[in-house]
mmCIF file of C-alpha atoms in Angstrom:
data_model
loop_
_atom_site.group_PDB
_atom_site.id
_atom_site.type_symbol
_atom_site.label_atom_id
_atom_site.label_comp_id
_atom_site.label_asym_id
_atom_site.label_seq_id
_atom_site.Cartn_x
_atom_site.Cartn_y
_atom_site.Cartn_z
ATOM 1 C CA MET S 1475 -54.623 -210.609 -14.169
ATOM 2 C CA ARG S 1476 -55.754 -208.653 -17.217
ATOM 3 C CA VAL S 1477 -58.457 -206.017 -16.767
ATOM 4 C CA THR S 1478 -60.952 -205.869 -19.628
ATOM 5 C CA GLU S 1479 -62.783 -202.895 -21.088
ATOM 6 C CA ARG S 1480 -66.017 -204.409 -19.749
ATOM 7 C CA GLN S 1481 -64.661 -204.483 -16.197
ATOM 8 C CA THR S 1482 -63.782 -200.787 -16.245
ATOM 9 C CA ARG S 1483 -67.051 -199.600 -17.798
ATOM 10 C CA GLU S 1484 -69.406 -197.773 -15.432
ATOM 11 C CA ASN S 1485 -72.535 -197.555 -17.609
ATOM 12 C CA GLU S 1486 -74.678 -199.944 -19.614
ATOM 13 C CA PRO S 1487 -72.748 -200.884 -22.768
ATOM 14 C CA SER S 1488 -73.736 -199.802 -26.252
ATOM 15 C CA VAL S 1489 -74.108 -202.503 -28.900
ATOM 16 C CA ASP S 1490 -70.687 -201.554 -30.302
ATOM 17 C CA GLU S 1491 -69.187 -201.941 -26.820
ATOM 18 C CA MET S 1492 -70.927 -205.318 -26.532
ATOM 19 C CA ARG S 1493 -69.312 -206.354 -29.822
ATOM 20 C CA TYR S 1494 -65.920 -205.336 -28.466
ATOM 21 C CA ASP S 1495 -66.536 -207.231 -25.203
ATOM 22 C CA LEU S 1496 -67.446 -210.399 -27.091
ATOM 23 C CA ALA S 1497 -64.395 -210.107 -29.349
ATOM 24 C CA GLU S 1498 -62.133 -209.412 -26.382
ATOM 25 C CA GLN S 1499 -63.454 -212.446 -24.484
ATOM 26 C CA GLU S 1500 -63.016 -214.719 -27.496
ATOM 27 C CA ALA S 1501 -59.490 -213.394 -28.103
ATOM 28 C CA MET S 1502 -58.523 -214.053 -24.491
ATOM 29 C CA ASN S 1503 -59.733 -217.656 -24.809
ATOM 30 C CA MET S 1504 -58.270 -218.276 -28.249
ATOM 31 C CA GLY S 1505 -55.177 -220.376 -28.733
ATOM 32 C CA VAL S 1506 -52.675 -220.141 -31.552
ATOM 33 C CA SER S 1507 -54.420 -222.872 -33.552
ATOM 34 C CA GLY S 1508 -57.698 -220.921 -33.363
ATOM 35 C CA ILE S 1509 -55.997 -217.785 -34.625
ATOM 36 C CA ILE S 1510 -54.398 -219.752 -37.473
ATOM 37 C CA ASP S 1511 -57.774 -221.254 -38.421
ATOM 38 C CA MET S 1512 -59.368 -217.809 -38.381
ATOM 39 C CA LEU S 1513 -56.632 -216.379 -40.601
ATOM 40 C CA LEU S 1514 -56.812 -219.314 -43.015
ATOM 41 C CA TYR S 1515 -60.547 -219.867 -43.225
ATOM 42 C CA GLY S 1516 -62.062 -216.567 -42.124
ATOM 43 C CA ASN S 1517 -64.759 -215.938 -39.568
ATOM 44 C CA ASN S 1518 -68.099 -214.231 -39.075
ATOM 45 C CA PRO S 1519 -67.208 -210.599 -38.265
ATOM 46 C CA LEU S 1520 -69.115 -209.265 -35.285
ATOM 47 C CA ASP S 1521 -69.773 -205.982 -37.063
ATOM 48 C CA GLU S 1522 -71.980 -207.943 -39.489
ATOM 49 C CA VAL S 1523 -74.022 -209.699 -36.774
ATOM 50 C CA PRO S 1524 -77.450 -208.099 -36.151
ATOM 51 C CA ASP S 1525 -77.699 -205.973 -32.999
ATOM 52 C CA ILE S 1526 -80.315 -208.239 -31.389
ATOM 53 C CA GLU S 1527 -78.023 -211.263 -31.721
ATOM 54 C CA ILE S 1528 -75.146 -209.277 -30.191
ATOM 55 C CA ARG S 1529 -77.319 -208.254 -27.235
ATOM 56 C CA ASP S 1530 -78.477 -211.856 -26.722
ATOM 57 C CA GLU S 1531 -74.952 -213.274 -26.889
ATOM 58 C CA TRP S 1532 -73.568 -210.536 -24.619
ATOM 59 C CA ASN S 1533 -76.295 -211.147 -22.033
ATOM 60 C CA ASN S 1534 -75.672 -214.900 -22.191
ATOM 61 C CA MET S 1535 -71.955 -214.381 -21.641
ATOM 62 C CA PHE S 1536 -71.857 -211.415 -19.251
ATOM 63 C CA GLY S 1537 -75.388 -210.759 -17.980
ATOM 64 C CA GLU S 1538 -74.950 -212.455 -14.615
ATOM 65 C CA ASN S 1539 -71.633 -210.703 -14.043
ATOM 66 C CA LEU S 1540 -73.235 -207.336 -14.791
ATOM 67 C CA LYS S 1541 -75.951 -207.934 -12.208
ATOM 68 C CA LYS S 1542 -73.296 -208.955 -9.690
ATOM 69 C CA ASP S 1543 -71.085 -205.930 -10.483
ATOM 70 C CA LEU S 1544 -74.009 -203.510 -10.082
ATOM 71 C CA THR S 1545 -74.918 -204.897 -6.659
ATOM 72 C CA ASP S 1546 -71.345 -204.734 -5.281
#
């Protein structure tokens, strides 16, 4: 099982760390055809997404896990 940056972090993440977490999660779920599509047709780079949208997406994806991790 692969350990992610998010799993090893001890503090609240910065927005840049949230961007990395989102990219890492997407990469882990991406198949070869998704990578080919991204290379052919481009994508919306996370470094161009407004901070508030990154925070919202990160909380939607990982928020419950963070609460669980902090209570363990």
